PDB file of C-alpha atoms in Angstrom:
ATOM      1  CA  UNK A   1      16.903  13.316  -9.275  1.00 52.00           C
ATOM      2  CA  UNK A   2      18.114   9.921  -7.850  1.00 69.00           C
ATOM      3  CA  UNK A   3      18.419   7.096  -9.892  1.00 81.00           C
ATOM      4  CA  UNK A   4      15.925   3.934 -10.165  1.00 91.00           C
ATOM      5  CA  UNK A   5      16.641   0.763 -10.829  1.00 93.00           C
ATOM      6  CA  UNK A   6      13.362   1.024 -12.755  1.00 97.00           C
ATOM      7  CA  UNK A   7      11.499   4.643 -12.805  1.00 98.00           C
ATOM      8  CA  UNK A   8       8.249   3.533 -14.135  1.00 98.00           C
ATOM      9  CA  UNK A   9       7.578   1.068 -11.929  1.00 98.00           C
ATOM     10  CA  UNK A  10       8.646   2.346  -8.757  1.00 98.00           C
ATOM     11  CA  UNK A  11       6.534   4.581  -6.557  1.00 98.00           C
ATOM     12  CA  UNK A  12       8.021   7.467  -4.030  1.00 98.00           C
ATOM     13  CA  UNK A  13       5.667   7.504  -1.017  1.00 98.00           C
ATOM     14  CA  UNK A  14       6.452  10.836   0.792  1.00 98.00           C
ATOM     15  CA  UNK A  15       5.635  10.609   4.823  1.00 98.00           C
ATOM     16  CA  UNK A  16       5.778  12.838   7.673  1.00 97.00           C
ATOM     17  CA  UNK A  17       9.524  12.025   7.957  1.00 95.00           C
ATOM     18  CA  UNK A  18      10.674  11.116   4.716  1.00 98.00           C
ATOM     19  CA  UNK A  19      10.131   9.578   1.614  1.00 98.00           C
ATOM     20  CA  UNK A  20       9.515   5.523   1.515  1.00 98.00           C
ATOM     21  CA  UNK A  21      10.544   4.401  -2.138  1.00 98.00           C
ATOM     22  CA  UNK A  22       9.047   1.496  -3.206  1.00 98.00           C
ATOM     23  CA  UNK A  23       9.314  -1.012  -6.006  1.00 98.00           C
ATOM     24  CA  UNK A  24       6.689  -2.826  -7.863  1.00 98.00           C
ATOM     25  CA  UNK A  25       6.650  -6.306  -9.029  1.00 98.00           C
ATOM     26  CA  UNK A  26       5.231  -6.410 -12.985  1.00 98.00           C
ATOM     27  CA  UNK A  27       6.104  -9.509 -13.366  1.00 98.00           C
ATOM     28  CA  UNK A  28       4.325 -10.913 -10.621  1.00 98.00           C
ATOM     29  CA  UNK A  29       1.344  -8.707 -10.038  1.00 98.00           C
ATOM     30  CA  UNK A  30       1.038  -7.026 -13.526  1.00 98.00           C
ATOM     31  CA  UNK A  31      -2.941  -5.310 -12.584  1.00 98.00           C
ATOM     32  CA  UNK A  32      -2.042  -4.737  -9.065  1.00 98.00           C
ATOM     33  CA  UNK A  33       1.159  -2.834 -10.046  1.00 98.00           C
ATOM     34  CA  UNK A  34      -0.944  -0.555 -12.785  1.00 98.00           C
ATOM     35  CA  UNK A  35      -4.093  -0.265 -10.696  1.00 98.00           C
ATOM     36  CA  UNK A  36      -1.181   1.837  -7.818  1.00 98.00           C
ATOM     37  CA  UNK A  37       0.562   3.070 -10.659  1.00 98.00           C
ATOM     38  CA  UNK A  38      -2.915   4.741 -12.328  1.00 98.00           C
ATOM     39  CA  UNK A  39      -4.009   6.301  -8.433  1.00 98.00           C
ATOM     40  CA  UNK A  40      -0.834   7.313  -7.869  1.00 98.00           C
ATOM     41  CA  UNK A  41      -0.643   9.388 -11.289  1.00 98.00           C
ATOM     42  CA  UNK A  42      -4.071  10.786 -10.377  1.00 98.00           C
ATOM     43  CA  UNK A  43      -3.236  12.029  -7.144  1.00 98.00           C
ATOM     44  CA  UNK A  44      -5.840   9.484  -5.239  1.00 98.00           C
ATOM     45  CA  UNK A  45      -3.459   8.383  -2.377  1.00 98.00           C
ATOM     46  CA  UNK A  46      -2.617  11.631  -1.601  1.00 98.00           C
ATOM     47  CA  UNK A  47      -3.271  12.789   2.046  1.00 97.00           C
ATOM     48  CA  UNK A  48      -4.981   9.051   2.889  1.00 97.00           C
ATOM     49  CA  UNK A  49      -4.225   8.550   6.208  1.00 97.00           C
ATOM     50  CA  UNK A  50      -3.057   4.797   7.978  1.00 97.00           C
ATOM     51  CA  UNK A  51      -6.302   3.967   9.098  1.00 96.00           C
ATOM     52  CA  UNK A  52      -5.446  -0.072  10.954  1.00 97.00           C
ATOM     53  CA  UNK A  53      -1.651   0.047  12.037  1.00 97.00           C
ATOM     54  CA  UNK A  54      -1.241  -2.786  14.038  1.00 98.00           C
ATOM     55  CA  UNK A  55       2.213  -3.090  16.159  1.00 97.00           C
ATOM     56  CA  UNK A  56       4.593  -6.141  14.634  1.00 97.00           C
ATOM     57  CA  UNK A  57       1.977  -6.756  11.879  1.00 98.00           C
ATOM     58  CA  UNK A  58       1.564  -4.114   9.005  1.00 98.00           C
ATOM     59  CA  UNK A  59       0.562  -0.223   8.353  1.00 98.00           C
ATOM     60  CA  UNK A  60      -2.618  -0.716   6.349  1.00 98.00           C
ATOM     61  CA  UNK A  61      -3.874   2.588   4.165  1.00 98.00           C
ATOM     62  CA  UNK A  62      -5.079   3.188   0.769  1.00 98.00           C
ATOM     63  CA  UNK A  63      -8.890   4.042   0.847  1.00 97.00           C
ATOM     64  CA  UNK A  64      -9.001   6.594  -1.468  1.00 97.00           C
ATOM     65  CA  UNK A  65     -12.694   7.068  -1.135  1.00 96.00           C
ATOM     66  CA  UNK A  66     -13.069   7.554   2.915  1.00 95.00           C
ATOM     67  CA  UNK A  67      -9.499   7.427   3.879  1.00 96.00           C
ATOM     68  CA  UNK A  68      -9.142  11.806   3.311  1.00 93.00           C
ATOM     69  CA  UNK A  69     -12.202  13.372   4.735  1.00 80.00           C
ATOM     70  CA  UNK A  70     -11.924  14.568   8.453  1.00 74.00           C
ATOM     71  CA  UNK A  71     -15.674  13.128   8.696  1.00 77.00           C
ATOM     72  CA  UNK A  72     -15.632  10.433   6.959  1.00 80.00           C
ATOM     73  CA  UNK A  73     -12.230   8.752   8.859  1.00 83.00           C
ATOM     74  CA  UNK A  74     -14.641   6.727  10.792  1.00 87.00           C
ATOM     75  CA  UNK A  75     -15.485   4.578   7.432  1.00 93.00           C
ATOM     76  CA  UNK A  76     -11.452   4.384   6.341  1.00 94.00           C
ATOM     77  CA  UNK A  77     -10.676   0.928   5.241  1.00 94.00           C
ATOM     78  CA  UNK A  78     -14.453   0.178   3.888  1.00 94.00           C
ATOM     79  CA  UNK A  79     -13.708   1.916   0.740  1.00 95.00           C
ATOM     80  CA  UNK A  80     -11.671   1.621  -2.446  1.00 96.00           C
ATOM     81  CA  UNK A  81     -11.673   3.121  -5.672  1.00 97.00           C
ATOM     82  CA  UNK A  82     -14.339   4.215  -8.140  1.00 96.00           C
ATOM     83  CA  UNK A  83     -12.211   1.614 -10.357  1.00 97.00           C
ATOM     84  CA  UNK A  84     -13.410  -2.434 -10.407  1.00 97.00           C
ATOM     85  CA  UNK A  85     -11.985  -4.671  -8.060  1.00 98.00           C
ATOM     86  CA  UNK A  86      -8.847  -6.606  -8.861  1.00 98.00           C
ATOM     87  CA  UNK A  87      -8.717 -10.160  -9.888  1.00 97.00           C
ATOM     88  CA  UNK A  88      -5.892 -12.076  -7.194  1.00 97.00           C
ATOM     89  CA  UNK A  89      -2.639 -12.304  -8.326  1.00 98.00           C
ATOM     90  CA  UNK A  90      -0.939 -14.930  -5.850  1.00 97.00           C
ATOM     91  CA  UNK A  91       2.428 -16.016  -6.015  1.00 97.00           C
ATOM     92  CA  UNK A  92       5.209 -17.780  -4.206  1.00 96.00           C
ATOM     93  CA  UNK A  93       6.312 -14.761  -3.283  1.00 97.00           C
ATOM     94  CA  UNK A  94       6.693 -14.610   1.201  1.00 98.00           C
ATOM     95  CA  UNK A  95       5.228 -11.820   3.149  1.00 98.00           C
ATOM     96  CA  UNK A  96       8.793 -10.516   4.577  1.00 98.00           C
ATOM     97  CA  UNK A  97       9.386  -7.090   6.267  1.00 98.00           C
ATOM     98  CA  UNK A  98       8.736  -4.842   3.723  1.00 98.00           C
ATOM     99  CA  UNK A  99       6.632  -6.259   1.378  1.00 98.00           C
ATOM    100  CA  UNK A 100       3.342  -4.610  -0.184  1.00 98.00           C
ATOM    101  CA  UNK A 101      -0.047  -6.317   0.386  1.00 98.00           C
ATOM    102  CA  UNK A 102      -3.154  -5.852  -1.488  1.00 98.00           C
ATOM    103  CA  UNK A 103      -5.780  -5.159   1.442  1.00 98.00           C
ATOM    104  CA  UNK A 104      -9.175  -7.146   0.541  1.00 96.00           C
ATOM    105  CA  UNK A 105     -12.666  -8.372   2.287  1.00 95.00           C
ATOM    106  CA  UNK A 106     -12.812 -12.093   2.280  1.00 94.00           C
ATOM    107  CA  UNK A 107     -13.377 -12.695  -1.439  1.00 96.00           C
ATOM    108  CA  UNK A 108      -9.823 -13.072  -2.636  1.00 95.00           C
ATOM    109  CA  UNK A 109     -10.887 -10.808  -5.902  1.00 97.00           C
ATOM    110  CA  UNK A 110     -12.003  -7.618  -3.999  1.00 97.00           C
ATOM    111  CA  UNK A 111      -8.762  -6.177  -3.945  1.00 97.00           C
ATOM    112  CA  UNK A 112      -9.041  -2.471  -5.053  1.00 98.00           C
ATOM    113  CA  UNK A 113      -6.728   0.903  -3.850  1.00 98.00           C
ATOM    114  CA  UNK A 114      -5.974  -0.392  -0.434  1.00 98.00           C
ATOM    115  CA  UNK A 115      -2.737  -2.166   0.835  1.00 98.00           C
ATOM    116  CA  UNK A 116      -0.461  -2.513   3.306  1.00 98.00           C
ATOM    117  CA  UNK A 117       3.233  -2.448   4.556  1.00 98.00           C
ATOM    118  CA  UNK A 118       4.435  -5.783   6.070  1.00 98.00           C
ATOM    119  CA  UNK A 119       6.090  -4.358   9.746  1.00 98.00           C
ATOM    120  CA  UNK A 120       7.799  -7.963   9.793  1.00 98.00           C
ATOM    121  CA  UNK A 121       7.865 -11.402   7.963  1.00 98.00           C
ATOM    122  CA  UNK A 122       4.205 -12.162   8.124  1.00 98.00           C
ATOM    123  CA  UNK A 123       3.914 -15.701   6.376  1.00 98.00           C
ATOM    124  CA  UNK A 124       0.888 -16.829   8.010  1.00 97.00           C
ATOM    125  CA  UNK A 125       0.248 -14.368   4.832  1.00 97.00           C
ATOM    126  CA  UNK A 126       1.498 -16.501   1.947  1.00 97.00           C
ATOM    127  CA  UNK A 127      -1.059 -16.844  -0.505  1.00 96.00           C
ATOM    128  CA  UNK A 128      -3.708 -15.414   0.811  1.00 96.00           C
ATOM    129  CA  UNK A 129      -2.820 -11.634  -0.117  1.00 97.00           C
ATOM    130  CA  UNK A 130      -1.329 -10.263  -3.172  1.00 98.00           C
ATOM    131  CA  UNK A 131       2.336  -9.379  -2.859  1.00 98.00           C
ATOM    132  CA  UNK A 132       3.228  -6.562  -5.320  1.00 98.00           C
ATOM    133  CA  UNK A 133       5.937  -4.597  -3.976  1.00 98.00           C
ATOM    134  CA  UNK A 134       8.519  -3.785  -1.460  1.00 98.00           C
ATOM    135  CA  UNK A 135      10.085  -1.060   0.035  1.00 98.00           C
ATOM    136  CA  UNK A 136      13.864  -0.830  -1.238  1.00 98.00           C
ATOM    137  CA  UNK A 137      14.617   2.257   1.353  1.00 98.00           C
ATOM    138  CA  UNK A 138      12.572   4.728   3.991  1.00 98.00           C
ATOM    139  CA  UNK A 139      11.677   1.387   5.783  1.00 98.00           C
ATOM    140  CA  UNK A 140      12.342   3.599   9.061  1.00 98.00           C
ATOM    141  CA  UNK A 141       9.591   6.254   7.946  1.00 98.00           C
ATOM    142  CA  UNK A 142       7.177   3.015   7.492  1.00 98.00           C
ATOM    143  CA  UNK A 143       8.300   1.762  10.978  1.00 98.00           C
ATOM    144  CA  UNK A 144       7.585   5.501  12.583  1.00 98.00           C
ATOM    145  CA  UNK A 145       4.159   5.617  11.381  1.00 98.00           C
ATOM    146  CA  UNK A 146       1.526   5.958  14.700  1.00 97.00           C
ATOM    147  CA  UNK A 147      -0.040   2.705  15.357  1.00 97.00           C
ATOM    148  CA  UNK A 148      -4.131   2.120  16.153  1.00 96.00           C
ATOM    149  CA  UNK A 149      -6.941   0.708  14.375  1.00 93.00           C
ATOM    150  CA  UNK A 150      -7.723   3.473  13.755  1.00 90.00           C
ATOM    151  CA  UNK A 151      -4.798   5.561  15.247  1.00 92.00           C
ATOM    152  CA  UNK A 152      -6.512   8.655  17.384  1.00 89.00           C
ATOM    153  CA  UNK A 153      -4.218  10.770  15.062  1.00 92.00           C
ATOM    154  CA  UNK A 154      -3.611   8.986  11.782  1.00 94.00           C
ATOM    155  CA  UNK A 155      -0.135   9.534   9.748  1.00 96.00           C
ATOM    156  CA  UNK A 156      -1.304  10.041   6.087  1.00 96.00           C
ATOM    157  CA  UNK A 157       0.793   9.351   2.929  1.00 98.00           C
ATOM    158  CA  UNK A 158       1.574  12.923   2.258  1.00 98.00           C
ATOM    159  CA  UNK A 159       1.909  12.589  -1.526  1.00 98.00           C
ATOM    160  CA  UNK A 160       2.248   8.930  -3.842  1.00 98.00           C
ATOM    161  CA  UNK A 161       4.689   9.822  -6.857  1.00 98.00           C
ATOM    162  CA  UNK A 162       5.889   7.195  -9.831  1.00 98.00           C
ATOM    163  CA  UNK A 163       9.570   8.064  -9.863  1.00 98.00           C
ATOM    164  CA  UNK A 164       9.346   8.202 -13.768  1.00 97.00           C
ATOM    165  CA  UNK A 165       7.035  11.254 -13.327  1.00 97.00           C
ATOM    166  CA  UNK A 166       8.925  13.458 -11.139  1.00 94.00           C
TER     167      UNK A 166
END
């Protein structure tokens, strides 16, 4: 098993071509960091596909509710959770390459299971999203992912793992 600078709070994604390990920010985004933590555990961002991947922007997935079904991947990215929506959690934290977005509708507290992966330094961003992770390796995986909105043949997060459960 490799070693984590913190187990419990960092997540293995697994892709098509390898695994994306990212770590979560606690400190700065203490319900956004538990509500991926709790999905992740029970197997809810499995086999979610990348339904808005938009070319020097971000890979957006997450929608655990319409994001797996063959028929229903017309209406990924409307849904979330059967969880409450998440209160914001801004910070001064930047939008760089990397980062981890919460994905929301234009009410700043509608944040639920969707996110997204930061392709580049977006800081048009800053403030206006919750930043609660980044990707610490497997960045290249994140870049490879087919882009569309939707994509006619979606990538799909193949399995979401908390390192301190594996």
């Amino acid at each position: 098993m490799a070693e984590y600078k913190d187990p419990e709070n960092t997540i293995l994604m697994e892709l098509k071509d390898g695994t994306v390990v990212i770590e979560l920010l606690p400190d700065v985004a203490p319900k956004h960091t538990e509500r991926m933590k709790e999905l992740a555990r029970a197997g809810e961002y499995d086999g979610v596909v990348f339904h808005r991947v938009i070319d020097g922007f971000m890979a957006q997935t997450g929608d655990v509710k319409n994001g797996k079904d063959a028929t229903m991947l017309r209406y990924a990215g409307t849904g979330g959770s059967n969880l409450p929506d998440l209160p914001a959690e801004f910070s001064k934290l930047p939008h760089d390459r990397g980062t981890l977005g919460a994905a929301r509708s234009q009410n700043p507290n509608s944040a639920n299971s969707q996110f997204f992966i930061n392709f580049k330094d977006n800081h048009f961003l800053n403030g206006q999203y919750t930043v609660y992770g980044r990707v610490t390796s497997g960045m290249e995986h994140v870049d490879a992912i087919v882009r569309g909105e939707p994509p006619a043949s979606p990538d799909v997060m193949v399995s979401v793992k908390v390192a301190a459960d594996v």
